[in-house]
Amino acid sequence: MLIRRPSDIPYSEVTSKNVYLSRRKFVAGVAVTGAALIADRLGREIVWPSLRVQAGTKLNVVRGPFSTDEKITPFDDVAHYNNFYEFGTDKEQPATLARNFRTSPWTVAVEGEVKKPKVFDINAIMKIAPLEERIYRHRCVEGWSIVVPWIGFPLNGLLKQVEPTSKAKFVAFESFYDPKQMPVARFAGISFPYLEGLRMDEAMHPLALLCMGMYGEVLPNQNGAPLRLVVPWKYGFKSIKSVVKIRLVGRQPPATWNLAAPREYGFYSNVNPNVDHPRWSQAKERRLGEFFKRKTLMFNGYADQVAQLYAGMDLRKYF
Ligand code: MTE
């Protein structure tokens, strides 16, 4: 992956403290418990293909579990420092080149080793479970990290809908790909559609989030609208964006970066400060916007939740 340092971000892209605080206030203000609320801030039901559902549309959310109380990275950093190679390999390219990306209508096919395969409309997916806000650490394999208030619900909520069979051992994910809308993708040096995979128990883990929004709003296109994965104990490239297909399978599925450079990017790619990338150390990371590096935590700080998934596994071999 191409590497750019946080210091490359122009100051103009950093949200002022006031803007950031008012966003936080809004999210706290709409936090409610109970019923599934798929509504905008006026309480009107959101219908995805409508023009109202653009980046900036507010979502009602319930407060979810597992959130960190670390300082949240400013929205503008998270929305202007992206890896989304379909829209360019420079960090600031996706925000511009994905601006007109058509995210509606949108469907996600969930199929394979399941009793009830189904093609879900995005509106139907948003009604499966209450939308939760979860503030997760997100660690990129390149050495930078962010703290993001994502909005979504556990991926297992969607998978349970299709009733996986006992043959389902892994879950394969596929991103949308359209060379017409993504003309620069052909210069990216990796193949598309972007592919990722999880083991079945990882996919069913309550930390693994099916994500439709961030900072109280629907996802900006460059962050993977309308629907992406967020797997916070793994390096960022496992968190596949703009998903259109989910296939439950018996064998370990192909994954884009693992295919491109298998010695550098393993299938598991759990955040692990003790296993270096062949070309750089993974012991430390730099939070976007901060000067000093901090120590990277095992499983990105989620060891209490996920370490048991890997009990007895040699994490140097299965990196
Ligand atoms: N998904 C797709 N479809 N294409 C990509 O290039 N990049 C991955 C991941 N998901 C990528 C993707 C990488 S390398 C990272 S670090 C995260 O998205 C970045 O997510 P963010 O831009 O929201 O921080």
Short mmCIF file of N, CA and C and ligand atoms in Angstrom, two decimals, residues 1 78 81-86 138-142 144 146 148 150 175-176 190 192 194-195 214 222-224 228 235-242 257, ligand 1:
data_model
loop_
_atom_site.label_atom_id
_atom_site.label_comp_id
_atom_site.label_asym_id
_atom_site.label_seq_id
_atom_site.Cartn_x
_atom_site.Cartn_y
_atom_site.Cartn_z
N MET A 1 0.84 -1.19 0.00
CA MET A 1 0.00 0.00 0.00
C MET A 1 0.87 1.24 0.00
N VAL A 78 -11.19 11.87 8.95
CA VAL A 78 -11.66 10.52 8.59
C VAL A 78 -12.30 10.52 7.20
N TYR A 81 -8.92 11.34 4.38
CA TYR A 81 -7.66 10.58 4.41
C TYR A 81 -8.05 9.12 4.28
N ASN A 82 -8.29 8.70 3.03
CA ASN A 82 -8.94 7.40 2.81
C ASN A 82 -8.13 6.44 1.96
N ASN A 83 -8.34 5.17 2.21
CA ASN A 83 -7.93 4.13 1.28
C ASN A 83 -9.20 3.59 0.64
N PHE A 84 -9.37 3.85 -0.64
CA PHE A 84 -10.49 3.32 -1.42
C PHE A 84 -9.96 3.33 -2.86
N TYR A 85 -9.19 2.25 -3.17
CA TYR A 85 -8.39 2.25 -4.39
C TYR A 85 -9.23 2.31 -5.67
N GLU A 86 -10.50 1.97 -5.57
CA GLU A 86 -11.38 2.12 -6.75
C GLU A 86 -11.43 3.59 -7.16
N HIS A 138 -9.47 2.19 14.89
CA HIS A 138 -9.35 1.64 13.52
C HIS A 138 -7.88 1.79 13.16
N ARG A 139 -7.17 0.66 12.95
CA ARG A 139 -5.71 0.69 12.76
C ARG A 139 -5.39 0.22 11.34
N CYS A 140 -4.80 1.11 10.55
CA CYS A 140 -4.42 0.75 9.19
C CYS A 140 -3.08 0.01 9.22
N VAL A 141 -2.90 -0.93 8.33
CA VAL A 141 -1.65 -1.71 8.26
C VAL A 141 -0.46 -0.80 7.96
N GLU A 142 -0.74 0.38 7.39
CA GLU A 142 0.35 1.32 7.04
C GLU A 142 0.90 2.05 8.26
N TRP A 144 -1.03 4.15 10.58
CA TRP A 144 -1.82 5.24 11.15
C TRP A 144 -3.10 4.67 11.75
N ILE A 146 -7.14 5.79 13.69
CA ILE A 146 -8.19 6.79 13.91
C ILE A 146 -9.16 6.22 14.94
N VAL A 148 -13.27 6.33 15.50
CA VAL A 148 -14.44 6.74 14.71
C VAL A 148 -15.74 6.31 15.36
N TRP A 150 -18.71 4.94 14.51
CA TRP A 150 -19.41 4.29 13.39
C TRP A 150 -20.88 4.09 13.75
N SER A 175 -16.96 -6.17 -3.05
CA SER A 175 -17.33 -4.76 -3.23
C SER A 175 -17.96 -4.55 -4.60
N PHE A 176 -18.70 -3.47 -4.72
CA PHE A 176 -19.20 -3.02 -6.01
C PHE A 176 -18.01 -2.64 -6.89
N ILE A 190 -4.04 -3.30 -8.06
CA ILE A 190 -4.67 -4.48 -7.48
C ILE A 190 -5.88 -4.82 -8.33
N PHE A 192 -9.86 -5.88 -9.14
CA PHE A 192 -11.22 -5.57 -8.66
C PHE A 192 -12.20 -6.53 -9.29
N TYR A 194 -12.91 -5.60 -5.28
CA TYR A 194 -12.19 -5.80 -4.02
C TYR A 194 -12.87 -6.94 -3.26
N LEU A 195 -12.06 -7.88 -2.76
CA LEU A 195 -12.59 -9.06 -2.08
C LEU A 195 -12.03 -9.16 -0.66
N MET A 214 -21.47 7.20 10.00
CA MET A 214 -20.45 7.63 10.97
C MET A 214 -20.75 9.06 11.39
N GLN A 222 -16.78 8.20 0.14
CA GLN A 222 -15.36 7.79 0.23
C GLN A 222 -15.08 6.86 1.41
N ASN A 223 -16.00 6.80 2.37
CA ASN A 223 -15.83 5.88 3.50
C ASN A 223 -16.58 4.57 3.31
N GLY A 224 -17.14 4.37 2.10
CA GLY A 224 -17.70 3.05 1.81
C GLY A 224 -19.20 2.97 1.71
N ARG A 228 -20.60 -0.88 4.55
CA ARG A 228 -19.26 -1.46 4.62
C ARG A 228 -19.15 -2.33 5.86
N TYR A 235 -6.46 -5.28 10.81
CA TYR A 235 -5.98 -4.13 10.04
C TYR A 235 -7.10 -3.65 9.11
N GLY A 236 -7.08 -2.33 8.85
CA GLY A 236 -8.17 -1.66 8.15
C GLY A 236 -8.57 -2.27 6.83
N PHE A 237 -7.63 -2.93 6.13
CA PHE A 237 -8.01 -3.42 4.78
C PHE A 237 -9.02 -4.56 4.83
N LYS A 238 -9.21 -5.17 6.04
CA LYS A 238 -10.25 -6.20 6.14
C LYS A 238 -11.65 -5.56 6.13
N SER A 239 -11.72 -4.27 6.43
CA SER A 239 -13.01 -3.57 6.53
C SER A 239 -13.47 -3.11 5.15
N ILE A 240 -13.99 -4.03 4.39
CA ILE A 240 -14.31 -3.83 2.97
C ILE A 240 -15.47 -2.84 2.81
N LYS A 241 -15.33 -1.99 1.78
CA LYS A 241 -16.31 -0.91 1.55
C LYS A 241 -17.31 -1.26 0.44
N SER A 242 -18.44 -0.57 0.47
CA SER A 242 -19.43 -0.62 -0.62
C SER A 242 -19.72 -2.06 -1.05
N TRP A 257 -5.78 -8.07 -0.86
CA TRP A 257 -4.38 -7.77 -0.54
C TRP A 257 -3.58 -9.05 -0.31
N1 MTE B 1 -12.63 -1.43 0.44
C1 MTE B 1 -12.59 -1.31 -0.90
N2 MTE B 1 -13.64 -1.71 -1.64
N3 MTE B 1 -11.51 -0.78 -1.55
C2 MTE B 1 -10.39 -0.38 -0.85
O1 MTE B 1 -9.42 0.08 -1.47
N4 MTE B 1 -9.33 -0.15 1.35
C3 MTE B 1 -9.22 -0.77 2.69
C4 MTE B 1 -10.55 -0.76 3.43
N5 MTE B 1 -11.66 -1.13 2.56
C5 MTE B 1 -10.40 -0.51 0.57
C6 MTE B 1 -11.58 -1.02 1.19
C7 MTE B 1 -8.18 -0.16 3.50
S1 MTE B 1 -6.58 -0.46 3.02
C8 MTE B 1 -8.46 0.57 4.61
S2 MTE B 1 -7.22 1.11 5.67
C9 MTE B 1 -9.84 0.98 4.95
O2 MTE B 1 -10.78 0.55 3.96
C10 MTE B 1 -9.90 2.49 5.04
O3 MTE B 1 -11.14 2.90 5.50
P1 MTE B 1 -11.41 4.46 5.67
O4 MTE B 1 -10.99 5.14 4.40
O5 MTE B 1 -12.87 4.61 5.95
O6 MTE B 1 -10.55 4.92 6.83
#
